[in-house]
Amino acid sequence: VPVDAPSGLTCTANPDDSVDLAWTNQDPYDAVGGIEVRRDGSLIATLGGAATGYHDTGDGSGLRTYEVRGKIGVVVGAPATCQVQLGIEAPSDLTCTLGASVTLIWINNDPYTTLEVYRDAALLATLGPGASSHLDATADPGPHAYYVIGKVGAEGAQSNTCNIDVPLPPVSNLSCTAS
């Protein structure tokens, strides 16, 4: 006899990056160990069969997938699933180096959908997922402050700032005449 999945599973993110799950049971699951809760495929809790909610203290930021399965005897039902995006962690370890242009390098700490690069608080470039560097060949001489915002959808988090001073270009084609 198949075991029905719980219905109406919801995932609600809390400000502390914990998650509250709630559902409705569709069968009389086993009183002991009748409900399994998984996060990203890993079993995180086994609950009594009458449970209709669970509070997960979480494991950091990012997109999390939860599954709740009912169990009767040895038969484990299909999962009810939901996803929740927990706080986005900012790109880290931003460094600026000067060569022929300014090179920015950083570490991505979440699977961002876009990355925005700023110079002196003005948007310089919008990069795609996975980008972890940018070359700024248009910086004028003088001091500049750079930062990167990693975004998942509309939500974003800002990296540290790196500062660099772009020197004046060397004087070239200078000629002198004697009089």
PDB file of C-alpha atoms in Angstrom:
ATOM      1  CA  VAL A   1       0.000   0.000   0.000  1.00  0.00           C
ATOM      2  CA  PRO A   2       1.579   3.347  -1.001  1.00  0.00           C
ATOM      3  CA  VAL A   3       2.158   5.995   1.654  1.00  0.00           C
ATOM      4  CA  ASP A   4       0.903   9.453   0.701  1.00  0.00           C
ATOM      5  CA  ALA A   5       3.257  12.430   0.992  1.00  0.00           C
ATOM      6  CA  PRO A   6       2.414  15.145   3.500  1.00  0.00           C
ATOM      7  CA  SER A   7       0.629  18.048   1.796  1.00  0.00           C
ATOM      8  CA  GLY A   8       1.004  21.812   1.910  1.00  0.00           C
ATOM      9  CA  LEU A   9       4.667  21.800   2.956  1.00  0.00           C
ATOM     10  CA  THR A  10       5.941  25.340   3.535  1.00  0.00           C
ATOM     11  CA  CYS A  11       9.450  26.582   4.320  1.00  0.00           C
ATOM     12  CA  THR A  12       9.728  29.909   6.130  1.00  0.00           C
ATOM     13  CA  ALA A  13      13.127  31.570   6.601  1.00  0.00           C
ATOM     14  CA  ASN A  14      13.709  33.454   9.846  1.00  0.00           C
ATOM     15  CA  PRO A  15      16.060  36.448  10.334  1.00  0.00           C
ATOM     16  CA  ASP A  16      18.600  34.200  12.132  1.00  0.00           C
ATOM     17  CA  ASP A  17      18.748  31.884   9.046  1.00  0.00           C
ATOM     18  CA  SER A  18      16.767  29.174  10.814  1.00  0.00           C
ATOM     19  CA  VAL A  19      13.824  27.662   8.915  1.00  0.00           C
ATOM     20  CA  ASP A  20      10.333  26.691  10.080  1.00  0.00           C
ATOM     21  CA  LEU A  21       8.639  23.847   8.192  1.00  0.00           C
ATOM     22  CA  ALA A  22       4.891  23.164   8.369  1.00  0.00           C
ATOM     23  CA  TRP A  23       2.737  20.518   6.662  1.00  0.00           C
ATOM     24  CA  THR A  24      -0.461  18.468   6.874  1.00  0.00           C
ATOM     25  CA  ASN A  25      -0.242  14.687   7.287  1.00  0.00           C
ATOM     26  CA  GLN A  26      -2.179  12.619   4.743  1.00  0.00           C
ATOM     27  CA  ASP A  27      -1.889   9.207   6.443  1.00  0.00           C
ATOM     28  CA  PRO A  28      -1.610   7.893  10.012  1.00  0.00           C
ATOM     29  CA  TYR A  29       2.200   7.655   9.951  1.00  0.00           C
ATOM     30  CA  ASP A  30       4.066   5.529  12.538  1.00  0.00           C
ATOM     31  CA  ALA A  31       3.926   7.002  16.035  1.00  0.00           C
ATOM     32  CA  VAL A  32       7.701   6.585  16.492  1.00  0.00           C
ATOM     33  CA  GLY A  33       9.946   7.568  13.593  1.00  0.00           C
ATOM     34  CA  GLY A  34       7.008   8.074  11.238  1.00  0.00           C
ATOM     35  CA  ILE A  35       8.257  11.297   9.660  1.00  0.00           C
ATOM     36  CA  GLU A  36      11.663  11.962   8.107  1.00  0.00           C
ATOM     37  CA  VAL A  37      12.925  15.507   7.484  1.00  0.00           C
ATOM     38  CA  ARG A  38      15.784  16.052   5.025  1.00  0.00           C
ATOM     39  CA  ARG A  39      17.755  19.168   4.109  1.00  0.00           C
ATOM     40  CA  ASP A  40      19.575  19.097   0.768  1.00  0.00           C
ATOM     41  CA  GLY A  41      19.245  15.299   0.704  1.00  0.00           C
ATOM     42  CA  SER A  42      20.624  14.652   4.211  1.00  0.00           C
ATOM     43  CA  LEU A  43      18.431  13.317   7.011  1.00  0.00           C
ATOM     44  CA  ILE A  44      18.281  15.968   9.761  1.00  0.00           C
ATOM     45  CA  ALA A  45      15.375  14.714  11.907  1.00  0.00           C
ATOM     46  CA  THR A  46      13.110  11.754  12.565  1.00  0.00           C
ATOM     47  CA  LEU A  47       9.832  12.773  14.187  1.00  0.00           C
ATOM     48  CA  GLY A  48       6.745  11.108  15.575  1.00  0.00           C
ATOM     49  CA  GLY A  49       4.010  10.421  13.042  1.00  0.00           C
ATOM     50  CA  ALA A  50       1.670  13.117  14.350  1.00  0.00           C
ATOM     51  CA  ALA A  51       4.196  15.950  13.921  1.00  0.00           C
ATOM     52  CA  THR A  52       3.134  18.751  11.572  1.00  0.00           C
ATOM     53  CA  GLY A  53       6.100  21.060  11.883  1.00  0.00           C
ATOM     54  CA  TYR A  54       9.839  21.280  12.465  1.00  0.00           C
ATOM     55  CA  HIS A  55      12.283  24.095  13.349  1.00  0.00           C
ATOM     56  CA  ASP A  56      15.666  23.738  11.624  1.00  0.00           C
ATOM     57  CA  THR A  57      18.484  25.835  13.047  1.00  0.00           C
ATOM     58  CA  GLY A  58      20.050  25.685   9.574  1.00  0.00           C
ATOM     59  CA  ASP A  59      23.589  25.448   8.344  1.00  0.00           C
ATOM     60  CA  GLY A  60      24.353  28.847   6.824  1.00  0.00           C
ATOM     61  CA  SER A  61      23.213  30.835   3.849  1.00  0.00           C
ATOM     62  CA  GLY A  62      22.195  29.703   0.395  1.00  0.00           C
ATOM     63  CA  LEU A  63      19.343  27.910  -1.328  1.00  0.00           C
ATOM     64  CA  ARG A  64      18.053  24.982   0.773  1.00  0.00           C
ATOM     65  CA  THR A  65      15.742  22.175  -0.345  1.00  0.00           C
ATOM     66  CA  TYR A  66      13.681  20.376   2.297  1.00  0.00           C
ATOM     67  CA  GLU A  67      11.855  17.053   2.025  1.00  0.00           C
ATOM     68  CA  VAL A  68       9.315  15.616   4.448  1.00  0.00           C
ATOM     69  CA  ARG A  69       8.343  11.929   4.065  1.00  0.00           C
ATOM     70  CA  GLY A  70       5.800   9.858   5.964  1.00  0.00           C
ATOM     71  CA  LYS A  71       6.517   6.260   6.941  1.00  0.00           C
ATOM     72  CA  ILE A  72       4.213   3.348   7.737  1.00  0.00           C
ATOM     73  CA  GLY A  73       6.063   0.177   8.707  1.00  0.00           C
ATOM     74  CA  VAL A  74       8.886  -0.307   6.230  1.00  0.00           C
ATOM     75  CA  VAL A  75       7.194   1.747   3.498  1.00  0.00           C
ATOM     76  CA  VAL A  76       8.492   5.293   3.148  1.00  0.00           C
ATOM     77  CA  GLY A  77       6.271   7.627   1.153  1.00  0.00           C
ATOM     78  CA  ALA A  78       7.094  10.077  -1.582  1.00  0.00           C
ATOM     79  CA  PRO A  79       8.518  13.391  -0.386  1.00  0.00           C
ATOM     80  CA  ALA A  80       6.786  16.710  -0.056  1.00  0.00           C
ATOM     81  CA  THR A  81       9.381  19.356  -0.989  1.00  0.00           C
ATOM     82  CA  CYS A  82       9.971  23.076  -0.600  1.00  0.00           C
ATOM     83  CA  GLN A  83      12.896  25.430  -1.096  1.00  0.00           C
ATOM     84  CA  VAL A  84      14.007  28.520   0.775  1.00  0.00           C
ATOM     85  CA  GLN A  85      16.792  31.049   0.189  1.00  0.00           C
ATOM     86  CA  LEU A  86      18.653  31.899   3.358  1.00  0.00           C
ATOM     87  CA  GLY A  87      20.671  35.087   3.808  1.00  0.00           C
ATOM     88  CA  ILE A  88      23.141  35.749   1.064  1.00  0.00           C
ATOM     89  CA  GLU A  89      26.764  35.738   2.088  1.00  0.00           C
ATOM     90  CA  ALA A  90      28.799  38.532   0.532  1.00  0.00           C
ATOM     91  CA  PRO A  91      31.717  37.909  -1.796  1.00  0.00           C
ATOM     92  CA  SER A  92      34.909  37.989   0.276  1.00  0.00           C
ATOM     93  CA  ASP A  93      38.635  38.678   0.067  1.00  0.00           C
ATOM     94  CA  LEU A  94      38.292  41.358  -2.627  1.00  0.00           C
ATOM     95  CA  THR A  95      41.718  42.523  -3.757  1.00  0.00           C
ATOM     96  CA  CYS A  96      42.768  45.242  -6.197  1.00  0.00           C
ATOM     97  CA  THR A  97      46.057  45.132  -8.057  1.00  0.00           C
ATOM     98  CA  LEU A  98      47.473  47.623 -10.505  1.00  0.00           C
ATOM     99  CA  GLY A  99      49.137  46.651 -13.755  1.00  0.00           C
ATOM    100  CA  ALA A 100      48.228  48.043 -17.149  1.00  0.00           C
ATOM    101  CA  SER A 101      44.704  48.247 -15.642  1.00  0.00           C
ATOM    102  CA  VAL A 102      43.082  47.546 -12.282  1.00  0.00           C
ATOM    103  CA  THR A 103      42.459  43.836 -11.653  1.00  0.00           C
ATOM    104  CA  LEU A 104      39.816  42.863  -9.090  1.00  0.00           C
ATOM    105  CA  ILE A 105      39.687  39.316  -7.679  1.00  0.00           C
ATOM    106  CA  TRP A 106      37.290  37.941  -5.051  1.00  0.00           C
ATOM    107  CA  ILE A 107      35.861  34.713  -3.617  1.00  0.00           C
ATOM    108  CA  ASN A 108      32.204  33.823  -4.244  1.00  0.00           C
ATOM    109  CA  ASN A 109      30.445  32.457  -1.160  1.00  0.00           C
ATOM    110  CA  ASP A 110      27.021  31.712  -2.678  1.00  0.00           C
ATOM    111  CA  PRO A 111      25.728  30.663  -6.118  1.00  0.00           C
ATOM    112  CA  TYR A 112      24.994  34.262  -7.228  1.00  0.00           C
ATOM    113  CA  THR A 113      22.814  34.860 -10.263  1.00  0.00           C
ATOM    114  CA  THR A 114      24.653  38.132 -10.972  1.00  0.00           C
ATOM    115  CA  LEU A 115      27.589  40.089  -9.578  1.00  0.00           C
ATOM    116  CA  GLU A 116      27.767  43.874  -9.722  1.00  0.00           C
ATOM    117  CA  VAL A 117      31.157  45.625  -9.673  1.00  0.00           C
ATOM    118  CA  TYR A 118      31.268  49.200  -8.366  1.00  0.00           C
ATOM    119  CA  ARG A 119      33.976  51.850  -8.620  1.00  0.00           C
ATOM    120  CA  ASP A 120      33.548  54.933  -6.436  1.00  0.00           C
ATOM    121  CA  ALA A 121      29.903  53.919  -5.711  1.00  0.00           C
ATOM    122  CA  ALA A 122      28.994  53.861  -9.440  1.00  0.00           C
ATOM    123  CA  LEU A 123      28.040  50.618 -11.189  1.00  0.00           C
ATOM    124  CA  LEU A 124      30.961  49.617 -13.398  1.00  0.00           C
ATOM    125  CA  ALA A 125      29.896  46.169 -14.651  1.00  0.00           C
ATOM    126  CA  THR A 126      27.260  43.446 -14.212  1.00  0.00           C
ATOM    127  CA  LEU A 127      28.751  39.949 -14.460  1.00  0.00           C
ATOM    128  CA  GLY A 128      27.181  36.517 -14.817  1.00  0.00           C
ATOM    129  CA  PRO A 129      27.164  33.587 -12.393  1.00  0.00           C
ATOM    130  CA  GLY A 130      30.554  32.243 -11.367  1.00  0.00           C
ATOM    131  CA  ALA A 131      32.564  35.378 -12.232  1.00  0.00           C
ATOM    132  CA  SER A 132      35.304  35.956  -9.654  1.00  0.00           C
ATOM    133  CA  SER A 133      37.391  38.677 -11.291  1.00  0.00           C
ATOM    134  CA  HIS A 134      37.085  41.837 -13.347  1.00  0.00           C
ATOM    135  CA  LEU A 135      39.550  43.981 -15.283  1.00  0.00           C
ATOM    136  CA  ASP A 136      38.954  47.737 -15.165  1.00  0.00           C
ATOM    137  CA  ALA A 137      40.861  49.318 -18.043  1.00  0.00           C
ATOM    138  CA  THR A 138      38.992  52.662 -17.819  1.00  0.00           C
ATOM    139  CA  ALA A 139      40.005  53.947 -14.370  1.00  0.00           C
ATOM    140  CA  ASP A 140      41.196  57.554 -14.496  1.00  0.00           C
ATOM    141  CA  PRO A 141      44.267  58.558 -12.493  1.00  0.00           C
ATOM    142  CA  GLY A 142      43.568  59.120  -8.813  1.00  0.00           C
ATOM    143  CA  PRO A 143      42.264  57.178  -5.809  1.00  0.00           C
ATOM    144  CA  HIS A 144      39.430  54.685  -6.333  1.00  0.00           C
ATOM    145  CA  ALA A 145      37.328  52.479  -4.061  1.00  0.00           C
ATOM    146  CA  TYR A 146      35.907  49.218  -5.450  1.00  0.00           C
ATOM    147  CA  TYR A 147      33.364  46.726  -4.112  1.00  0.00           C
ATOM    148  CA  VAL A 148      31.331  43.805  -5.460  1.00  0.00           C
ATOM    149  CA  ILE A 149      27.698  42.924  -4.727  1.00  0.00           C
ATOM    150  CA  GLY A 150      26.742  39.258  -5.099  1.00  0.00           C
ATOM    151  CA  LYS A 151      23.043  38.870  -5.936  1.00  0.00           C
ATOM    152  CA  VAL A 152      20.571  36.011  -5.893  1.00  0.00           C
ATOM    153  CA  GLY A 153      17.525  37.416  -7.629  1.00  0.00           C
ATOM    154  CA  ALA A 154      16.982  40.912  -6.243  1.00  0.00           C
ATOM    155  CA  GLU A 155      18.680  40.233  -2.880  1.00  0.00           C
ATOM    156  CA  GLY A 156      22.353  41.113  -2.595  1.00  0.00           C
ATOM    157  CA  ALA A 157      25.274  41.367  -0.187  1.00  0.00           C
ATOM    158  CA  GLN A 158      28.276  43.687  -0.485  1.00  0.00           C
ATOM    159  CA  SER A 159      31.922  42.619  -0.295  1.00  0.00           C
ATOM    160  CA  ASN A 160      34.683  44.434   1.516  1.00  0.00           C
ATOM    161  CA  THR A 161      36.088  47.521  -0.204  1.00  0.00           C
ATOM    162  CA  CYS A 162      39.526  47.644  -1.785  1.00  0.00           C
ATOM    163  CA  ASN A 163      41.240  50.948  -2.503  1.00  0.00           C
ATOM    164  CA  ILE A 164      43.844  51.698  -5.127  1.00  0.00           C
ATOM    165  CA  ASP A 165      45.547  54.837  -6.434  1.00  0.00           C
ATOM    166  CA  VAL A 166      45.952  54.897 -10.210  1.00  0.00           C
ATOM    167  CA  PRO A 167      49.014  57.020 -11.044  1.00  0.00           C
ATOM    168  CA  LEU A 168      49.256  59.586 -13.819  1.00  0.00           C
ATOM    169  CA  PRO A 169      50.555  58.026 -17.020  1.00  0.00           C
ATOM    170  CA  PRO A 170      54.213  58.662 -17.772  1.00  0.00           C
ATOM    171  CA  VAL A 171      54.998  61.599 -19.975  1.00  0.00           C
ATOM    172  CA  SER A 172      55.835  60.470 -23.505  1.00  0.00           C
ATOM    173  CA  ASN A 173      56.876  62.087 -26.766  1.00  0.00           C
ATOM    174  CA  LEU A 174      58.492  64.951 -24.880  1.00  0.00           C
ATOM    175  CA  SER A 175      60.957  66.932 -26.917  1.00  0.00           C
ATOM    176  CA  CYS A 176      63.196  69.782 -25.992  1.00  0.00           C
ATOM    177  CA  THR A 177      64.724  72.398 -28.213  1.00  0.00           C
ATOM    178  CA  ALA A 178      67.672  74.551 -27.315  1.00  0.00           C
ATOM    179  CA  SER A 179      67.587  78.225 -28.039  1.00  0.00           C
TER     180      SER A 179
END
